[in-house]
PDB file of C-alpha atoms in Angstrom:
ATOM      1  CA  MET A   1     -10.061   8.006  22.081  1.00 40.00           C
ATOM      2  CA  MET A   2      -7.194   5.621  22.721  1.00 41.00           C
ATOM      3  CA  GLU A   3      -5.634   6.060  19.296  1.00 40.00           C
ATOM      4  CA  GLY A   4      -2.837   3.637  20.083  1.00 39.00           C
ATOM      5  CA  TYR A   5      -5.156   0.686  20.255  1.00 38.00           C
ATOM      6  CA  TRP A   6      -5.440   0.362  16.487  1.00 38.00           C
ATOM      7  CA  SER A   7      -1.688  -0.160  16.411  1.00 37.00           C
ATOM      8  CA  LEU A   8      -2.085  -2.677  19.221  1.00 38.00           C
ATOM      9  CA  ILE A   9      -4.777  -4.527  17.335  1.00 38.00           C
ATOM     10  CA  LEU A  10      -2.773  -4.368  14.120  1.00 40.00           C
ATOM     11  CA  TYR A  11      -0.120  -6.546  15.706  1.00 36.00           C
ATOM     12  CA  GLY A  12      -2.311  -8.553  18.045  1.00 40.00           C
ATOM     13  CA  ILE A  13      -5.614  -9.349  16.368  1.00 47.00           C
ATOM     14  CA  GLY A  14      -6.276 -12.977  15.602  1.00 49.00           C
ATOM     15  CA  GLY A  15      -7.392 -12.648  12.016  1.00 55.00           C
ATOM     16  CA  ILE A  16      -9.419 -10.925   9.363  1.00 59.00           C
ATOM     17  CA  LEU A  17     -12.250 -12.387   7.324  1.00 62.00           C
ATOM     18  CA  ALA A  18     -13.013 -10.604   4.074  1.00 55.00           C
ATOM     19  CA  THR A  19     -16.066 -11.470   1.998  1.00 49.00           C
ATOM     20  CA  SER A  20     -17.283  -9.950  -1.256  1.00 42.00           C
ATOM     21  CA  VAL A  21     -14.488  -7.398  -1.280  1.00 38.00           C
ATOM     22  CA  GLY A  22     -14.454  -4.976  -4.192  1.00 33.00           C
ATOM     23  CA  LEU A  23     -12.318  -2.084  -5.394  1.00 33.00           C
ATOM     24  CA  LEU A  24     -15.023   0.443  -4.635  1.00 33.00           C
ATOM     25  CA  VAL A  25     -14.347   4.047  -5.558  1.00 36.00           C
ATOM     26  CA  ALA A  26     -16.358   6.668  -3.683  1.00 35.00           C
ATOM     27  CA  PHE A  27     -18.448   8.272  -6.404  1.00 39.00           C
ATOM     28  CA  GLN A  28     -21.128   9.870  -4.260  1.00 41.00           C
ATOM     29  CA  GLU A  29     -22.002   9.168  -0.661  1.00 47.00           C
ATOM     30  CA  LYS A  30     -25.664   8.661  -1.499  1.00 47.00           C
ATOM     31  CA  LEU A  31     -24.715   5.884  -3.881  1.00 50.00           C
ATOM     32  CA  ILE A  32     -22.338   4.204  -1.449  1.00 73.00           C
ATOM     33  CA  TYR A  33     -24.225   4.524   1.823  1.00 79.00           C
ATOM     34  CA  VAL A  34     -27.782   3.169   1.861  1.00 81.00           C
ATOM     35  CA  PRO A  35     -28.868   3.033   5.513  1.00 78.00           C
ATOM     36  CA  VAL A  36     -32.524   2.889   4.472  1.00 83.00           C
ATOM     37  CA  VAL A  37     -33.375   0.264   1.871  1.00 77.00           C
ATOM     38  CA  PRO A  38     -36.222   1.410  -0.424  1.00 83.00           C
ATOM     39  CA  GLY A  39     -39.520   0.184   0.952  1.00 79.00           C
ATOM     40  CA  LEU A  40     -38.168  -0.290   4.479  1.00 79.00           C
ATOM     41  CA  THR A  41     -37.702   2.005   7.470  1.00 82.00           C
ATOM     42  CA  LYS A  42     -34.476   3.094   9.159  1.00 84.00           C
ATOM     43  CA  SER A  43     -35.478   1.419  12.421  1.00 89.00           C
ATOM     44  CA  TYR A  44     -34.619  -2.169  13.305  1.00 94.00           C
ATOM     45  CA  PRO A  45     -37.350  -4.596  12.178  1.00 94.00           C
ATOM     46  CA  ILE A  46     -36.296  -7.056  14.891  1.00 95.00           C
ATOM     47  CA  THR A  47     -33.817  -7.256  17.762  1.00 97.00           C
ATOM     48  CA  PRO A  48     -31.668 -10.196  18.894  1.00 98.00           C
ATOM     49  CA  ALA A  49     -34.339 -10.965  21.500  1.00 97.00           C
ATOM     50  CA  ARG A  50     -36.649 -12.120  18.691  1.00 96.00           C
ATOM     51  CA  LEU A  51     -34.120 -14.844  17.909  1.00 97.00           C
ATOM     52  CA  ARG A  52     -33.606 -15.605  21.606  1.00 96.00           C
ATOM     53  CA  LEU A  53     -30.036 -14.368  21.548  1.00 98.00           C
ATOM     54  CA  LEU A  54     -28.272 -13.115  24.659  1.00 97.00           C
ATOM     55  CA  TYR A  55     -27.340  -9.517  23.925  1.00 98.00           C
ATOM     56  CA  GLU A  56     -26.484  -6.105  25.291  1.00 98.00           C
ATOM     57  CA  ASP A  57     -27.388  -2.723  23.828  1.00 98.00           C
ATOM     58  CA  VAL A  58     -24.147  -0.746  23.641  1.00 99.00           C
ATOM     59  CA  TRP A  59     -24.005   3.028  23.201  1.00 98.00           C
ATOM     60  CA  LEU A  60     -20.744   4.638  22.106  1.00 96.00           C
ATOM     61  CA  ARG A  61     -19.423   8.084  21.257  1.00 98.00           C
ATOM     62  CA  SER A  62     -17.267   8.436  18.173  1.00 97.00           C
ATOM     63  CA  SER A  63     -14.267  10.764  18.452  1.00 96.00           C
ATOM     64  CA  ASP A  64     -16.278  13.598  16.878  1.00 96.00           C
ATOM     65  CA  GLY A  65     -19.130  13.186  19.357  1.00 98.00           C
ATOM     66  CA  VAL A  66     -21.601  11.186  17.242  1.00 98.00           C
ATOM     67  CA  LYS A  67     -23.704   8.779  19.305  1.00 99.00           C
ATOM     68  CA  LEU A  68     -23.496   5.205  18.019  1.00 98.00           C
ATOM     69  CA  HIS A  69     -25.454   2.062  18.737  1.00 98.00           C
ATOM     70  CA  ALA A  70     -24.247  -1.520  18.700  1.00 98.00           C
ATOM     71  CA  TRP A  71     -25.349  -4.965  19.784  1.00 98.00           C
ATOM     72  CA  PHE A  72     -22.940  -7.178  21.673  1.00 98.00           C
ATOM     73  CA  ILE A  73     -24.267 -10.710  21.268  1.00 98.00           C
ATOM     74  CA  LYS A  74     -22.761 -13.353  23.534  1.00 96.00           C
ATOM     75  CA  LEU A  75     -22.802 -17.083  23.033  1.00 95.00           C
ATOM     76  CA  ALA A  76     -23.233 -17.508  26.802  1.00 93.00           C
ATOM     77  CA  PRO A  77     -22.849 -15.259  29.866  1.00 89.00           C
ATOM     78  CA  ASP A  78     -19.389 -16.636  30.643  1.00 87.00           C
ATOM     79  CA  SER A  79     -18.239 -17.266  27.068  1.00 86.00           C
ATOM     80  CA  ARG A  80     -14.508 -16.736  26.527  1.00 83.00           C
ATOM     81  CA  GLY A  81     -14.583 -17.776  22.899  1.00 91.00           C
ATOM     82  CA  PRO A  82     -13.397 -15.532  20.080  1.00 93.00           C
ATOM     83  CA  THR A  83     -15.196 -12.226  19.611  1.00 95.00           C
ATOM     84  CA  ILE A  84     -16.003 -11.329  16.022  1.00 94.00           C
ATOM     85  CA  VAL A  85     -16.269  -7.626  15.209  1.00 94.00           C
ATOM     86  CA  PHE A  86     -18.934  -7.554  12.497  1.00 94.00           C
ATOM     87  CA  PHE A  87     -18.710  -4.716   9.967  1.00 91.00           C
ATOM     88  CA  GLN A  88     -21.829  -4.866   7.791  1.00 86.00           C
ATOM     89  CA  GLU A  89     -22.404  -4.077   4.139  1.00 80.00           C
ATOM     90  CA  ASN A  90     -23.425  -0.654   2.855  1.00 80.00           C
ATOM     91  CA  ALA A  91     -27.197  -1.198   2.675  1.00 81.00           C
ATOM     92  CA  GLY A  92     -29.724  -1.735   5.437  1.00 87.00           C
ATOM     93  CA  ASN A  93     -28.860  -2.129   9.097  1.00 92.00           C
ATOM     94  CA  ILE A  94     -27.505  -4.687  11.529  1.00 94.00           C
ATOM     95  CA  ALA A  95     -30.947  -6.179  12.170  1.00 95.00           C
ATOM     96  CA  HIS A  96     -30.971  -7.433   8.589  1.00 93.00           C
ATOM     97  CA  ARG A  97     -27.875  -9.532   9.414  1.00 93.00           C
ATOM     98  CA  LEU A  98     -29.211 -11.182  12.556  1.00 96.00           C
ATOM     99  CA  GLU A  99     -30.078 -14.504  10.942  1.00 96.00           C
ATOM    100  CA  MET A 100     -26.531 -14.803   9.637  1.00 94.00           C
ATOM    101  CA  VAL A 101     -25.130 -13.849  13.038  1.00 96.00           C
ATOM    102  CA  ARG A 102     -27.374 -16.384  14.765  1.00 97.00           C
ATOM    103  CA  ILE A 103     -25.848 -19.136  12.658  1.00 96.00           C
ATOM    104  CA  MET A 104     -22.386 -17.637  13.149  1.00 96.00           C
ATOM    105  CA  LEU A 105     -22.723 -17.977  16.923  1.00 97.00           C
ATOM    106  CA  GLN A 106     -23.863 -21.574  16.654  1.00 95.00           C
ATOM    107  CA  ARG A 107     -21.283 -22.723  14.136  1.00 96.00           C
ATOM    108  CA  LEU A 108     -18.250 -20.791  15.383  1.00 95.00           C
ATOM    109  CA  GLN A 109     -18.993 -20.758  19.134  1.00 95.00           C
ATOM    110  CA  CYS A 110     -18.150 -17.069  19.270  1.00 96.00           C
ATOM    111  CA  ASN A 111     -19.409 -13.722  20.510  1.00 97.00           C
ATOM    112  CA  VAL A 112     -20.341 -11.073  17.925  1.00 97.00           C
ATOM    113  CA  PHE A 113     -20.131  -7.288  18.217  1.00 98.00           C
ATOM    114  CA  MET A 114     -22.389  -5.630  15.622  1.00 97.00           C
ATOM    115  CA  LEU A 115     -21.765  -1.926  15.057  1.00 96.00           C
ATOM    116  CA  SER A 116     -24.300   0.422  13.508  1.00 95.00           C
ATOM    117  CA  TYR A 117     -22.326   2.963  11.514  1.00 94.00           C
ATOM    118  CA  ARG A 118     -23.360   6.593  11.904  1.00 95.00           C
ATOM    119  CA  GLY A 119     -26.636   7.214  10.107  1.00 94.00           C
ATOM    120  CA  TYR A 120     -27.515   3.514  10.245  1.00 95.00           C
ATOM    121  CA  GLY A 121     -30.072   1.893  12.530  1.00 94.00           C
ATOM    122  CA  ALA A 122     -30.277   3.647  15.897  1.00 96.00           C
ATOM    123  CA  SER A 123     -27.014   5.563  15.464  1.00 97.00           C
ATOM    124  CA  ASP A 124     -27.064   9.333  15.045  1.00 97.00           C
ATOM    125  CA  GLY A 125     -25.411  11.368  12.313  1.00 95.00           C
ATOM    126  CA  PHE A 126     -24.888  10.881   8.595  1.00 92.00           C
ATOM    127  CA  PRO A 127     -22.577   8.322   6.981  1.00 90.00           C
ATOM    128  CA  SER A 128     -19.263   9.391   5.495  1.00 88.00           C
ATOM    129  CA  GLN A 129     -15.903   7.779   4.863  1.00 84.00           C
ATOM    130  CA  GLU A 130     -14.026   9.541   7.656  1.00 87.00           C
ATOM    131  CA  GLY A 131     -16.991   9.219   9.991  1.00 92.00           C
ATOM    132  CA  ILE A 132     -17.211   5.460   9.591  1.00 89.00           C
ATOM    133  CA  ILE A 133     -13.468   5.176  10.175  1.00 87.00           C
ATOM    134  CA  ASN A 134     -13.981   7.043  13.461  1.00 92.00           C
ATOM    135  CA  ASP A 135     -16.879   4.752  14.301  1.00 94.00           C
ATOM    136  CA  SER A 136     -14.768   1.646  13.791  1.00 91.00           C
ATOM    137  CA  GLN A 137     -12.150   3.126  16.119  1.00 90.00           C
ATOM    138  CA  ALA A 138     -14.818   3.668  18.787  1.00 95.00           C
ATOM    139  CA  ALA A 139     -15.935   0.049  18.472  1.00 95.00           C
ATOM    140  CA  LEU A 140     -12.417  -1.289  18.963  1.00 91.00           C
ATOM    141  CA  ASP A 141     -11.784   1.107  21.851  1.00 93.00           C
ATOM    142  CA  HIS A 142     -14.894  -0.234  23.543  1.00 97.00           C
ATOM    143  CA  LEU A 143     -13.933  -3.875  23.097  1.00 95.00           C
ATOM    144  CA  ILE A 144     -10.397  -3.319  24.338  1.00 92.00           C
ATOM    145  CA  GLN A 145     -11.813  -1.928  27.576  1.00 95.00           C
ATOM    146  CA  ARG A 146     -14.211  -4.813  28.230  1.00 95.00           C
ATOM    147  CA  THR A 147     -13.313  -7.301  30.947  1.00 94.00           C
ATOM    148  CA  ASP A 148     -15.718 -10.072  29.915  1.00 94.00           C
ATOM    149  CA  ILE A 149     -13.983 -11.114  26.688  1.00 94.00           C
ATOM    150  CA  ASP A 150     -10.606 -12.521  25.708  1.00 92.00           C
ATOM    151  CA  LYS A 151      -9.078  -9.523  23.944  1.00 90.00           C
ATOM    152  CA  SER A 152      -6.368 -11.695  22.395  1.00 89.00           C
ATOM    153  CA  ARG A 153      -9.082 -13.468  20.377  1.00 91.00           C
ATOM    154  CA  LEU A 154     -10.595 -10.549  18.476  1.00 91.00           C
ATOM    155  CA  VAL A 155     -11.390 -11.241  14.833  1.00 91.00           C
ATOM    156  CA  VAL A 156     -12.670  -8.716  12.288  1.00 90.00           C
ATOM    157  CA  PHE A 157     -15.344  -9.825   9.811  1.00 91.00           C
ATOM    158  CA  GLY A 158     -16.183  -7.561   6.887  1.00 81.00           C
ATOM    159  CA  SER A 159     -18.584  -8.148   4.018  1.00 72.00           C
ATOM    160  CA  SER A 160     -18.881  -5.981   0.886  1.00 58.00           C
ATOM    161  CA  LYS A 161     -18.063  -2.495   2.240  1.00 50.00           C
ATOM    162  CA  GLY A 162     -17.103  -3.942   5.616  1.00 40.00           C
ATOM    163  CA  PRO A 163     -13.518  -4.919   4.702  1.00 43.00           C
ATOM    164  CA  LYS A 164     -12.787  -1.348   3.693  1.00 44.00           C
ATOM    165  CA  VAL A 165     -13.164  -0.361   7.331  1.00 46.00           C
ATOM    166  CA  LEU A 166     -10.120  -2.559   7.940  1.00 49.00           C
ATOM    167  CA  ASN A 167      -8.038  -0.003   6.100  1.00 46.00           C
ATOM    168  CA  ARG A 168      -8.116   1.955   9.347  1.00 46.00           C
ATOM    169  CA  PHE A 169      -5.411  -0.465  10.457  1.00 42.00           C
ATOM    170  CA  VAL A 170      -2.985   1.371   8.203  1.00 40.00           C
ATOM    171  CA  ARG A 171      -4.499   4.881   8.281  1.00 44.00           C
ATOM    172  CA  SER A 172      -5.703   4.807   4.691  1.00 43.00           C
ATOM    173  CA  PRO A 173      -8.848   5.693   2.708  1.00 47.00           C
ATOM    174  CA  TRP A 174     -11.042   3.063   1.063  1.00 47.00           C
ATOM    175  CA  SER A 175      -8.556   1.929  -1.607  1.00 57.00           C
ATOM    176  CA  THR A 176      -8.201  -1.617  -0.304  1.00 64.00           C
ATOM    177  CA  ILE A 177      -5.755  -2.787  -2.971  1.00 65.00           C
ATOM    178  CA  ASP A 178      -3.236  -0.153  -1.899  1.00 67.00           C
ATOM    179  CA  VAL A 179      -3.017  -1.288   1.704  1.00 71.00           C
ATOM    180  CA  VAL A 180      -3.920  -4.957   1.910  1.00 76.00           C
ATOM    181  CA  GLY A 181      -0.267  -5.890   1.430  1.00 74.00           C
ATOM    182  CA  GLN A 182       0.605  -4.038   4.639  1.00 77.00           C
ATOM    183  CA  ILE A 183      -1.663  -6.132   6.868  1.00 80.00           C
ATOM    184  CA  LYS A 184       0.336  -8.692   8.829  1.00 81.00           C
ATOM    185  CA  GLN A 185      -2.529 -10.568  10.466  1.00 85.00           C
ATOM    186  CA  PRO A 186      -3.871 -13.820   9.008  1.00 89.00           C
ATOM    187  CA  ILE A 187      -6.510 -13.055   6.377  1.00 89.00           C
ATOM    188  CA  LEU A 188      -9.166 -15.382   5.016  1.00 90.00           C
ATOM    189  CA  PHE A 189     -10.678 -14.329   1.666  1.00 90.00           C
ATOM    190  CA  LEU A 190     -14.100 -15.853   0.950  1.00 88.00           C
ATOM    191  CA  SER A 191     -15.148 -15.241  -2.641  1.00 85.00           C
ATOM    192  CA  GLY A 192     -18.472 -15.903  -4.354  1.00 85.00           C
ATOM    193  CA  LEU A 193     -17.763 -16.704  -8.002  1.00 82.00           C
ATOM    194  CA  ARG A 194     -21.235 -15.612  -9.121  1.00 77.00           C
ATOM    195  CA  ASP A 195     -20.984 -12.182  -7.510  1.00 79.00           C
ATOM    196  CA  GLU A 196     -23.228  -9.984  -9.631  1.00 75.00           C
ATOM    197  CA  MET A 197     -21.980  -6.681  -8.184  1.00 75.00           C
ATOM    198  CA  VAL A 198     -18.208  -7.043  -7.885  1.00 76.00           C
ATOM    199  CA  PRO A 199     -16.182  -9.171 -10.327  1.00 77.00           C
ATOM    200  CA  PRO A 200     -14.558 -12.125  -8.507  1.00 80.00           C
ATOM    201  CA  THR A 201     -11.278 -11.108 -10.140  1.00 84.00           C
ATOM    202  CA  HIS A 202     -11.161  -8.172  -7.711  1.00 83.00           C
ATOM    203  CA  MET A 203     -10.992 -10.559  -4.764  1.00 83.00           C
ATOM    204  CA  GLN A 204      -8.299 -12.545  -6.543  1.00 87.00           C
ATOM    205  CA  MET A 205      -6.286  -9.364  -7.047  1.00 87.00           C
ATOM    206  CA  LEU A 206      -6.577  -8.512  -3.363  1.00 86.00           C
ATOM    207  CA  TYR A 207      -5.489 -11.989  -2.359  1.00 88.00           C
ATOM    208  CA  ALA A 208      -2.476 -11.889  -4.686  1.00 91.00           C
ATOM    209  CA  LYS A 209      -1.444  -8.517  -3.281  1.00 89.00           C
ATOM    210  CA  ALA A 210      -1.814  -9.699   0.315  1.00 87.00           C
ATOM    211  CA  ALA A 211      -0.175 -13.089  -0.200  1.00 89.00           C
ATOM    212  CA  ALA A 212       2.906 -11.477  -1.726  1.00 91.00           C
ATOM    213  CA  HIS A 213       3.667  -9.967   1.685  1.00 88.00           C
ATOM    214  CA  ASN A 214       1.806 -12.201   4.125  1.00 86.00           C
ATOM    215  CA  ARG A 215       2.174 -15.970   4.269  1.00 87.00           C
ATOM    216  CA  SER A 216      -0.852 -16.284   6.533  1.00 87.00           C
ATOM    217  CA  CYS A 217      -3.414 -15.632   3.799  1.00 90.00           C
ATOM    218  CA  GLN A 218      -5.991 -18.108   2.570  1.00 91.00           C
ATOM    219  CA  PHE A 219      -8.316 -17.889  -0.428  1.00 91.00           C
ATOM    220  CA  VAL A 220     -11.451 -20.003  -0.734  1.00 92.00           C
ATOM    221  CA  ASP A 221     -14.019 -19.585  -3.488  1.00 89.00           C
ATOM    222  CA  PHE A 222     -17.616 -20.729  -3.665  1.00 88.00           C
ATOM    223  CA  PRO A 223     -18.889 -21.552  -7.178  1.00 85.00           C
ATOM    224  CA  ASN A 224     -22.515 -20.614  -6.468  1.00 82.00           C
ATOM    225  CA  GLY A 225     -21.847 -17.647  -4.193  1.00 80.00           C
ATOM    226  CA  MET A 226     -23.402 -14.299  -5.110  1.00 78.00           C
ATOM    227  CA  HIS A 227     -22.689 -10.891  -3.578  1.00 76.00           C
ATOM    228  CA  MET A 228     -25.026 -11.252  -0.611  1.00 76.00           C
ATOM    229  CA  ASP A 229     -25.718 -14.963  -0.229  1.00 80.00           C
ATOM    230  CA  THR A 230     -22.389 -16.803  -0.168  1.00 86.00           C
ATOM    231  CA  TRP A 231     -22.928 -17.602   3.509  1.00 84.00           C
ATOM    232  CA  ILE A 232     -26.126 -19.389   2.463  1.00 85.00           C
ATOM    233  CA  SER A 233     -25.120 -20.999  -0.833  1.00 86.00           C
ATOM    234  CA  GLY A 234     -21.752 -22.028   0.599  1.00 85.00           C
ATOM    235  CA  GLY A 235     -23.537 -24.133   3.181  1.00 90.00           C
ATOM    236  CA  ASP A 236     -21.512 -26.274   5.555  1.00 94.00           C
ATOM    237  CA  HIS A 237     -18.312 -25.667   3.595  1.00 94.00           C
ATOM    238  CA  TYR A 238     -18.537 -21.923   4.227  1.00 93.00           C
ATOM    239  CA  TRP A 239     -18.791 -22.276   7.986  1.00 95.00           C
ATOM    240  CA  ARG A 240     -16.248 -25.085   8.249  1.00 95.00           C
ATOM    241  CA  THR A 241     -13.759 -22.942   6.361  1.00 94.00           C
ATOM    242  CA  ILE A 242     -14.119 -20.104   8.860  1.00 93.00           C
ATOM    243  CA  GLN A 243     -14.066 -22.505  11.794  1.00 94.00           C
ATOM    244  CA  SER A 244     -10.770 -24.004  10.635  1.00 94.00           C
ATOM    245  CA  PHE A 245      -9.321 -20.523  10.172  1.00 92.00           C
ATOM    246  CA  LEU A 246     -10.271 -19.569  13.729  1.00 93.00           C
ATOM    247  CA  GLU A 247      -8.941 -22.793  15.209  1.00 92.00           C
ATOM    248  CA  GLU A 248      -5.614 -22.235  13.495  1.00 91.00           C
ATOM    249  CA  ASN A 249      -5.195 -18.538  14.227  1.00 89.00           C
ATOM    250  CA  VAL A 250      -7.111 -17.824  17.446  1.00 87.00           C
ATOM    251  CA  PRO A 251      -7.041 -21.162  19.265  1.00 86.00           C
ATOM    252  CA  GLU A 252      -8.643 -21.653  22.633  1.00 82.00           C
ATOM    253  CA  LYS A 253      -6.191 -21.108  25.453  1.00 74.00           C
ATOM    254  CA  ASP A 254      -5.293 -23.919  27.812  1.00 64.00           C
ATOM    255  CA  GLU A 255      -6.511 -23.325  31.346  1.00 56.00           C
TER     256      GLU A 255
END
């Protein structure tokens, strides 16, 4: 499964966006992975078509044979803008993030690849740490092979559990604090100061660790941001911050 591509991406990816990052320790998989939110079903309540988004259903095989589903949502058929690899939080499925992604496309003029981890949404299997690492590898393998995107403008976006998938860059388990200092790509930390699930000091610790080894790190906090709604409460400032980060680190190429 093209193992070398993670090394390629490690040194070539445009940037990493980390939101609501915590020092999560894996107590029990049932506590960490919640593909079905109580009161809801495992299936997608809506698809990108409901929001009139241009998208493709993508089916992948993880290295251990698990069948995975993803949505590749394009800004336009011929869009060569940055492609954001969207790693979701631990609860629910990618359909629950579509409103955020709709705004992301509009504000950032980007494409978005939304992966359903194993056991989530339409993907087969059961979620596990090693399994989700394999799934993230499959997603990057797929994108590297596409011919309709600019592969030099890939950006990883992780929220809550999502940033822990980035640890695959350095072949490590979920302990983000242990490896964040090894990441050489530009990193933007977006922190909600009213996070009710993960103390904001955890994000500050991660930033300090990363910035000690990487000059291309930025930290921006949002006074009213909670664990799941910083992209809403942060308003225009939230999206302008990401836009500036992209313009600086994955600029549009001159024709």
